[in-house]
Amino acid sequence: DIPWPFLAAVFALGGLALVRVELGRAGYSFELQWAVLLPAFAFASPRDALLACVVGGLLHMAYKRLAPLKIAFNLGAQALAVVLALVAGRAALGEAAVVSLRGCLALVAALLVAELITHIAVVAAVGITQGNWSSLRSGSVWLMLILESALDIGLGLAAVYVYWSSVTSGVILLLLAVAMGAQYTAHG
């Protein structure tokens, strides 16, 4: 099992690893923290995965100095996303091993649920606070959700399979992915 404090630290660092994509005249940024959900799902208890997400999210948001209301909203959305992702992932997994085709599909399902829940929460918050619901109809916003999910799935599955084969290699991969994202952010 991966200890939850380590996962919390990687969740927090993953939130700092920002990828920026330019699409036409609009720019979109997304974080890599959800990639950590897959190793958390595979190698930690549901309680520890939720705890790691909430503590890591709190550390990340405190570092960014977000307003308390925004922190509360984001932590609530993340906690809901993790709980629903764990439920969906465990249901999809059934009795299969995490390192199997069905396990891989369960991991993907869990991550997609988390990404979708947090995306809907953000769109709803913007719609309510700014009265702007146009992002629901924007194809580019949904395209960014797909790109973000694909990147998180790729990194997360790589981390799961590398960690499963060698704990040290898995830890190095997770840290390397976060460091690369942070470096990209610093120069982006």
PDB file of C-alpha atoms in Angstrom:
ATOM      1  CA  ASP A   1       0.000   0.000   0.000  1.00  0.00           C
ATOM      2  CA  ILE A   2       1.075   3.556  -0.717  1.00  0.00           C
ATOM      3  CA  PRO A   3       0.913   5.659   2.478  1.00  0.00           C
ATOM      4  CA  TRP A   4      -1.682   8.423   2.268  1.00  0.00           C
ATOM      5  CA  PRO A   5       0.748  11.218   3.302  1.00  0.00           C
ATOM      6  CA  PHE A   6       2.896  10.415   0.249  1.00  0.00           C
ATOM      7  CA  LEU A   7      -0.194  10.406  -1.982  1.00  0.00           C
ATOM      8  CA  ALA A   8      -1.325  13.709  -0.423  1.00  0.00           C
ATOM      9  CA  ALA A   9       2.047  15.272  -1.215  1.00  0.00           C
ATOM     10  CA  VAL A  10       1.870  14.026  -4.813  1.00  0.00           C
ATOM     11  CA  PHE A  11      -1.745  15.264  -5.146  1.00  0.00           C
ATOM     12  CA  ALA A  12      -0.561  18.698  -3.971  1.00  0.00           C
ATOM     13  CA  LEU A  13       2.430  18.697  -6.334  1.00  0.00           C
ATOM     14  CA  GLY A  14       0.246  17.449  -9.193  1.00  0.00           C
ATOM     15  CA  GLY A  15      -1.933  20.503  -8.676  1.00  0.00           C
ATOM     16  CA  LEU A  16       1.107  22.672  -9.277  1.00  0.00           C
ATOM     17  CA  ALA A  17       1.964  20.835 -12.502  1.00  0.00           C
ATOM     18  CA  LEU A  18       0.010  22.971 -14.913  1.00  0.00           C
ATOM     19  CA  VAL A  19      -0.270  22.206 -18.621  1.00  0.00           C
ATOM     20  CA  ARG A  20      -1.330  25.091 -20.848  1.00  0.00           C
ATOM     21  CA  VAL A  21      -2.923  24.510 -24.244  1.00  0.00           C
ATOM     22  CA  GLU A  22      -3.696  27.238 -26.779  1.00  0.00           C
ATOM     23  CA  LEU A  23      -6.698  26.559 -28.985  1.00  0.00           C
ATOM     24  CA  GLY A  24      -7.422  29.344 -31.412  1.00  0.00           C
ATOM     25  CA  ARG A  25      -7.529  32.597 -29.470  1.00  0.00           C
ATOM     26  CA  ALA A  26      -8.346  30.894 -26.195  1.00  0.00           C
ATOM     27  CA  GLY A  27      -5.922  29.381 -23.708  1.00  0.00           C
ATOM     28  CA  TYR A  28      -6.755  26.553 -21.342  1.00  0.00           C
ATOM     29  CA  SER A  29      -4.829  25.285 -18.345  1.00  0.00           C
ATOM     30  CA  PHE A  30      -5.224  22.035 -16.529  1.00  0.00           C
ATOM     31  CA  GLU A  31      -3.532  20.359 -13.605  1.00  0.00           C
ATOM     32  CA  LEU A  32      -2.161  16.833 -13.391  1.00  0.00           C
ATOM     33  CA  GLN A  33      -3.396  15.967  -9.910  1.00  0.00           C
ATOM     34  CA  TRP A  34      -6.034  13.493 -11.077  1.00  0.00           C
ATOM     35  CA  ALA A  35      -3.297  11.236 -12.485  1.00  0.00           C
ATOM     36  CA  VAL A  36      -2.527  10.418  -8.833  1.00  0.00           C
ATOM     37  CA  LEU A  37      -6.059   9.078  -8.343  1.00  0.00           C
ATOM     38  CA  LEU A  38      -5.224   5.900 -10.236  1.00  0.00           C
ATOM     39  CA  PRO A  39      -2.317   4.780  -8.001  1.00  0.00           C
ATOM     40  CA  ALA A  40      -4.401   5.854  -4.986  1.00  0.00           C
ATOM     41  CA  PHE A  41      -7.297   3.717  -6.232  1.00  0.00           C
ATOM     42  CA  ALA A  42      -5.021   0.759  -6.947  1.00  0.00           C
ATOM     43  CA  PHE A  43      -2.734   0.795  -3.917  1.00  0.00           C
ATOM     44  CA  ALA A  44      -4.530   2.568  -1.064  1.00  0.00           C
ATOM     45  CA  SER A  45      -7.730   2.015   0.847  1.00  0.00           C
ATOM     46  CA  PRO A  46     -10.721   4.148  -0.175  1.00  0.00           C
ATOM     47  CA  ARG A  47     -10.385   6.090   3.095  1.00  0.00           C
ATOM     48  CA  ASP A  48      -6.708   6.774   2.451  1.00  0.00           C
ATOM     49  CA  ALA A  49      -7.381   7.781  -1.178  1.00  0.00           C
ATOM     50  CA  LEU A  50     -10.037  10.272  -0.040  1.00  0.00           C
ATOM     51  CA  LEU A  51      -7.852  11.565   2.787  1.00  0.00           C
ATOM     52  CA  ALA A  52      -4.890  12.008   0.436  1.00  0.00           C
ATOM     53  CA  CYS A  53      -7.024  13.918  -2.073  1.00  0.00           C
ATOM     54  CA  VAL A  54      -8.506  16.254   0.525  1.00  0.00           C
ATOM     55  CA  VAL A  55      -5.236  16.925   2.375  1.00  0.00           C
ATOM     56  CA  GLY A  56      -3.278  17.250  -0.881  1.00  0.00           C
ATOM     57  CA  GLY A  57      -5.942  19.544  -2.316  1.00  0.00           C
ATOM     58  CA  LEU A  58      -5.901  21.671   0.830  1.00  0.00           C
ATOM     59  CA  LEU A  59      -2.090  21.966   0.685  1.00  0.00           C
ATOM     60  CA  HIS A  60      -2.234  22.898  -2.990  1.00  0.00           C
ATOM     61  CA  MET A  61      -4.962  25.505  -2.521  1.00  0.00           C
ATOM     62  CA  ALA A  62      -3.325  26.978   0.565  1.00  0.00           C
ATOM     63  CA  TYR A  63      -0.083  27.333  -1.401  1.00  0.00           C
ATOM     64  CA  LYS A  64      -1.986  29.147  -4.165  1.00  0.00           C
ATOM     65  CA  ARG A  65      -3.591  31.342  -1.465  1.00  0.00           C
ATOM     66  CA  LEU A  66      -7.135  30.820  -2.648  1.00  0.00           C
ATOM     67  CA  ALA A  67     -10.017  32.460  -0.830  1.00  0.00           C
ATOM     68  CA  PRO A  68     -11.536  30.319   1.957  1.00  0.00           C
ATOM     69  CA  LEU A  69     -14.880  30.011   0.139  1.00  0.00           C
ATOM     70  CA  LYS A  70     -13.133  28.841  -3.036  1.00  0.00           C
ATOM     71  CA  ILE A  71     -11.077  26.330  -1.022  1.00  0.00           C
ATOM     72  CA  ALA A  72     -14.235  24.976   0.621  1.00  0.00           C
ATOM     73  CA  PHE A  73     -16.022  24.672  -2.723  1.00  0.00           C
ATOM     74  CA  ASN A  74     -13.059  23.033  -4.472  1.00  0.00           C
ATOM     75  CA  LEU A  75     -12.403  20.590  -1.612  1.00  0.00           C
ATOM     76  CA  GLY A  76     -16.069  19.642  -1.527  1.00  0.00           C
ATOM     77  CA  ALA A  77     -16.090  19.076  -5.292  1.00  0.00           C
ATOM     78  CA  GLN A  78     -12.867  17.043  -5.113  1.00  0.00           C
ATOM     79  CA  ALA A  79     -14.122  14.934  -2.210  1.00  0.00           C
ATOM     80  CA  LEU A  80     -17.391  14.250  -4.032  1.00  0.00           C
ATOM     81  CA  ALA A  81     -15.465  13.389  -7.201  1.00  0.00           C
ATOM     82  CA  VAL A  82     -13.185  10.960  -5.349  1.00  0.00           C
ATOM     83  CA  VAL A  83     -16.061   9.250  -3.549  1.00  0.00           C
ATOM     84  CA  LEU A  84     -18.061   8.825  -6.770  1.00  0.00           C
ATOM     85  CA  ALA A  85     -14.923   7.756  -8.667  1.00  0.00           C
ATOM     86  CA  LEU A  86     -14.126   5.134  -6.039  1.00  0.00           C
ATOM     87  CA  VAL A  87     -17.701   3.830  -6.112  1.00  0.00           C
ATOM     88  CA  ALA A  88     -17.726   3.660  -9.918  1.00  0.00           C
ATOM     89  CA  GLY A  89     -14.242   2.171 -10.082  1.00  0.00           C
ATOM     90  CA  ARG A  90     -14.937  -0.480  -7.435  1.00  0.00           C
ATOM     91  CA  ALA A  91     -18.205  -1.401  -9.133  1.00  0.00           C
ATOM     92  CA  ALA A  92     -16.435  -1.744 -12.492  1.00  0.00           C
ATOM     93  CA  LEU A  93     -13.583  -3.720 -10.917  1.00  0.00           C
ATOM     94  CA  GLY A  94     -15.743  -6.306  -9.198  1.00  0.00           C
ATOM     95  CA  GLU A  95     -13.562  -9.245  -8.148  1.00  0.00           C
ATOM     96  CA  ALA A  96     -10.908  -8.668 -10.808  1.00  0.00           C
ATOM     97  CA  ALA A  97      -7.324  -7.718 -10.023  1.00  0.00           C
ATOM     98  CA  VAL A  98      -6.380  -4.075 -10.495  1.00  0.00           C
ATOM     99  CA  VAL A  99      -3.578  -5.170 -12.826  1.00  0.00           C
ATOM    100  CA  SER A 100      -5.788  -6.778 -15.470  1.00  0.00           C
ATOM    101  CA  LEU A 101      -7.799  -5.613 -18.462  1.00  0.00           C
ATOM    102  CA  ARG A 102     -10.899  -5.194 -16.317  1.00  0.00           C
ATOM    103  CA  GLY A 103      -8.784  -3.452 -13.687  1.00  0.00           C
ATOM    104  CA  CYS A 104      -7.434  -1.055 -16.293  1.00  0.00           C
ATOM    105  CA  LEU A 105     -10.968  -0.272 -17.454  1.00  0.00           C
ATOM    106  CA  ALA A 106     -12.077   0.254 -13.842  1.00  0.00           C
ATOM    107  CA  LEU A 107      -9.211   2.693 -13.297  1.00  0.00           C
ATOM    108  CA  VAL A 108     -10.160   4.595 -16.449  1.00  0.00           C
ATOM    109  CA  ALA A 109     -13.816   4.676 -15.362  1.00  0.00           C
ATOM    110  CA  ALA A 110     -12.850   6.024 -11.941  1.00  0.00           C
ATOM    111  CA  LEU A 111     -10.713   8.775 -13.395  1.00  0.00           C
ATOM    112  CA  LEU A 112     -13.330   9.790 -15.959  1.00  0.00           C
ATOM    113  CA  VAL A 113     -15.938  10.108 -13.216  1.00  0.00           C
ATOM    114  CA  ALA A 114     -13.598  12.303 -11.147  1.00  0.00           C
ATOM    115  CA  GLU A 115     -12.723  14.506 -14.119  1.00  0.00           C
ATOM    116  CA  LEU A 116     -16.349  14.891 -15.179  1.00  0.00           C
ATOM    117  CA  ILE A 117     -17.636  15.701 -11.676  1.00  0.00           C
ATOM    118  CA  THR A 118     -15.001  18.383 -11.068  1.00  0.00           C
ATOM    119  CA  HIS A 119     -15.502  19.830 -14.553  1.00  0.00           C
ATOM    120  CA  ILE A 120     -19.262  20.074 -14.063  1.00  0.00           C
ATOM    121  CA  ALA A 121     -18.736  21.639 -10.616  1.00  0.00           C
ATOM    122  CA  VAL A 122     -16.475  24.339 -12.065  1.00  0.00           C
ATOM    123  CA  VAL A 123     -18.828  25.076 -14.964  1.00  0.00           C
ATOM    124  CA  ALA A 124     -21.745  25.284 -12.512  1.00  0.00           C
ATOM    125  CA  ALA A 125     -19.821  27.609 -10.184  1.00  0.00           C
ATOM    126  CA  VAL A 126     -18.930  29.924 -13.069  1.00  0.00           C
ATOM    127  CA  GLY A 127     -22.495  29.791 -14.362  1.00  0.00           C
ATOM    128  CA  ILE A 128     -23.977  30.635 -10.976  1.00  0.00           C
ATOM    129  CA  THR A 129     -21.510  33.327  -9.921  1.00  0.00           C
ATOM    130  CA  GLN A 130     -21.040  35.019 -13.288  1.00  0.00           C
ATOM    131  CA  GLY A 131     -24.310  34.146 -14.995  1.00  0.00           C
ATOM    132  CA  ASN A 132     -22.311  32.715 -17.883  1.00  0.00           C
ATOM    133  CA  TRP A 133     -23.394  29.247 -18.979  1.00  0.00           C
ATOM    134  CA  SER A 134     -21.849  29.489 -22.443  1.00  0.00           C
ATOM    135  CA  SER A 135     -18.995  27.111 -21.531  1.00  0.00           C
ATOM    136  CA  LEU A 136     -21.517  24.252 -21.483  1.00  0.00           C
ATOM    137  CA  ARG A 137     -21.960  24.762 -25.213  1.00  0.00           C
ATOM    138  CA  SER A 138     -18.296  25.396 -25.983  1.00  0.00           C
ATOM    139  CA  GLY A 139     -16.786  22.469 -27.825  1.00  0.00           C
ATOM    140  CA  SER A 140     -13.261  23.598 -26.982  1.00  0.00           C
ATOM    141  CA  VAL A 141     -13.938  23.327 -23.231  1.00  0.00           C
ATOM    142  CA  TRP A 142     -15.118  19.751 -23.676  1.00  0.00           C
ATOM    143  CA  LEU A 143     -12.132  19.041 -25.937  1.00  0.00           C
ATOM    144  CA  MET A 144      -9.825  20.242 -23.141  1.00  0.00           C
ATOM    145  CA  LEU A 145     -11.630  17.915 -20.726  1.00  0.00           C
ATOM    146  CA  ILE A 146     -10.913  15.027 -23.099  1.00  0.00           C
ATOM    147  CA  LEU A 147      -7.249  16.034 -23.472  1.00  0.00           C
ATOM    148  CA  GLU A 148      -6.820  16.458 -19.719  1.00  0.00           C
ATOM    149  CA  SER A 149      -8.456  13.094 -19.068  1.00  0.00           C
ATOM    150  CA  ALA A 150      -6.277  11.371 -21.659  1.00  0.00           C
ATOM    151  CA  LEU A 151      -3.112  12.823 -20.139  1.00  0.00           C
ATOM    152  CA  ASP A 152      -4.169  11.918 -16.597  1.00  0.00           C
ATOM    153  CA  ILE A 153      -5.156   8.396 -17.692  1.00  0.00           C
ATOM    154  CA  GLY A 154      -1.837   7.858 -19.463  1.00  0.00           C
ATOM    155  CA  LEU A 155       0.266   9.099 -16.549  1.00  0.00           C
ATOM    156  CA  GLY A 156      -1.907   7.373 -13.967  1.00  0.00           C
ATOM    157  CA  LEU A 157      -1.905   3.987 -15.702  1.00  0.00           C
ATOM    158  CA  ALA A 158       1.850   4.214 -16.265  1.00  0.00           C
ATOM    159  CA  ALA A 159       2.311   4.932 -12.560  1.00  0.00           C
ATOM    160  CA  VAL A 160       0.090   1.993 -11.560  1.00  0.00           C
ATOM    161  CA  TYR A 161       1.837  -0.535 -13.772  1.00  0.00           C
ATOM    162  CA  VAL A 162       5.338   0.718 -12.995  1.00  0.00           C
ATOM    163  CA  TYR A 163       4.603   0.832  -9.235  1.00  0.00           C
ATOM    164  CA  TRP A 164       3.120  -2.674  -9.434  1.00  0.00           C
ATOM    165  CA  SER A 165       6.298  -4.000 -11.033  1.00  0.00           C
ATOM    166  CA  SER A 166       8.685  -2.018  -8.787  1.00  0.00           C
ATOM    167  CA  VAL A 167       7.726   0.273  -5.921  1.00  0.00           C
ATOM    168  CA  THR A 168      10.843   2.394  -6.319  1.00  0.00           C
ATOM    169  CA  SER A 169      10.257   2.820 -10.050  1.00  0.00           C
ATOM    170  CA  GLY A 170       6.646   3.810  -9.438  1.00  0.00           C
ATOM    171  CA  VAL A 171       7.611   6.466  -6.908  1.00  0.00           C
ATOM    172  CA  ILE A 172      10.271   7.817  -9.279  1.00  0.00           C
ATOM    173  CA  LEU A 173       7.750   7.944 -12.156  1.00  0.00           C
ATOM    174  CA  LEU A 174       5.191   9.835 -10.076  1.00  0.00           C
ATOM    175  CA  LEU A 175       7.761  12.356  -8.894  1.00  0.00           C
ATOM    176  CA  LEU A 176       9.231  12.722 -12.375  1.00  0.00           C
ATOM    177  CA  ALA A 177       5.810  13.395 -13.922  1.00  0.00           C
ATOM    178  CA  VAL A 178       5.067  16.057 -11.316  1.00  0.00           C
ATOM    179  CA  ALA A 179       8.526  17.629 -11.709  1.00  0.00           C
ATOM    180  CA  MET A 180       8.128  17.759 -15.488  1.00  0.00           C
ATOM    181  CA  GLY A 181       4.724  19.391 -15.143  1.00  0.00           C
ATOM    182  CA  ALA A 182       6.068  21.920 -12.638  1.00  0.00           C
ATOM    183  CA  GLN A 183       8.984  22.694 -14.949  1.00  0.00           C
ATOM    184  CA  TYR A 184       6.585  23.111 -17.871  1.00  0.00           C
ATOM    185  CA  THR A 185       4.547  25.510 -15.747  1.00  0.00           C
ATOM    186  CA  ALA A 186       7.603  27.548 -14.812  1.00  0.00           C
ATOM    187  CA  HIS A 187       8.525  28.028 -18.461  1.00  0.00           C
ATOM    188  CA  GLY A 188       5.008  28.194 -19.915  1.00  0.00           C
TER     189      GLY A 188
END
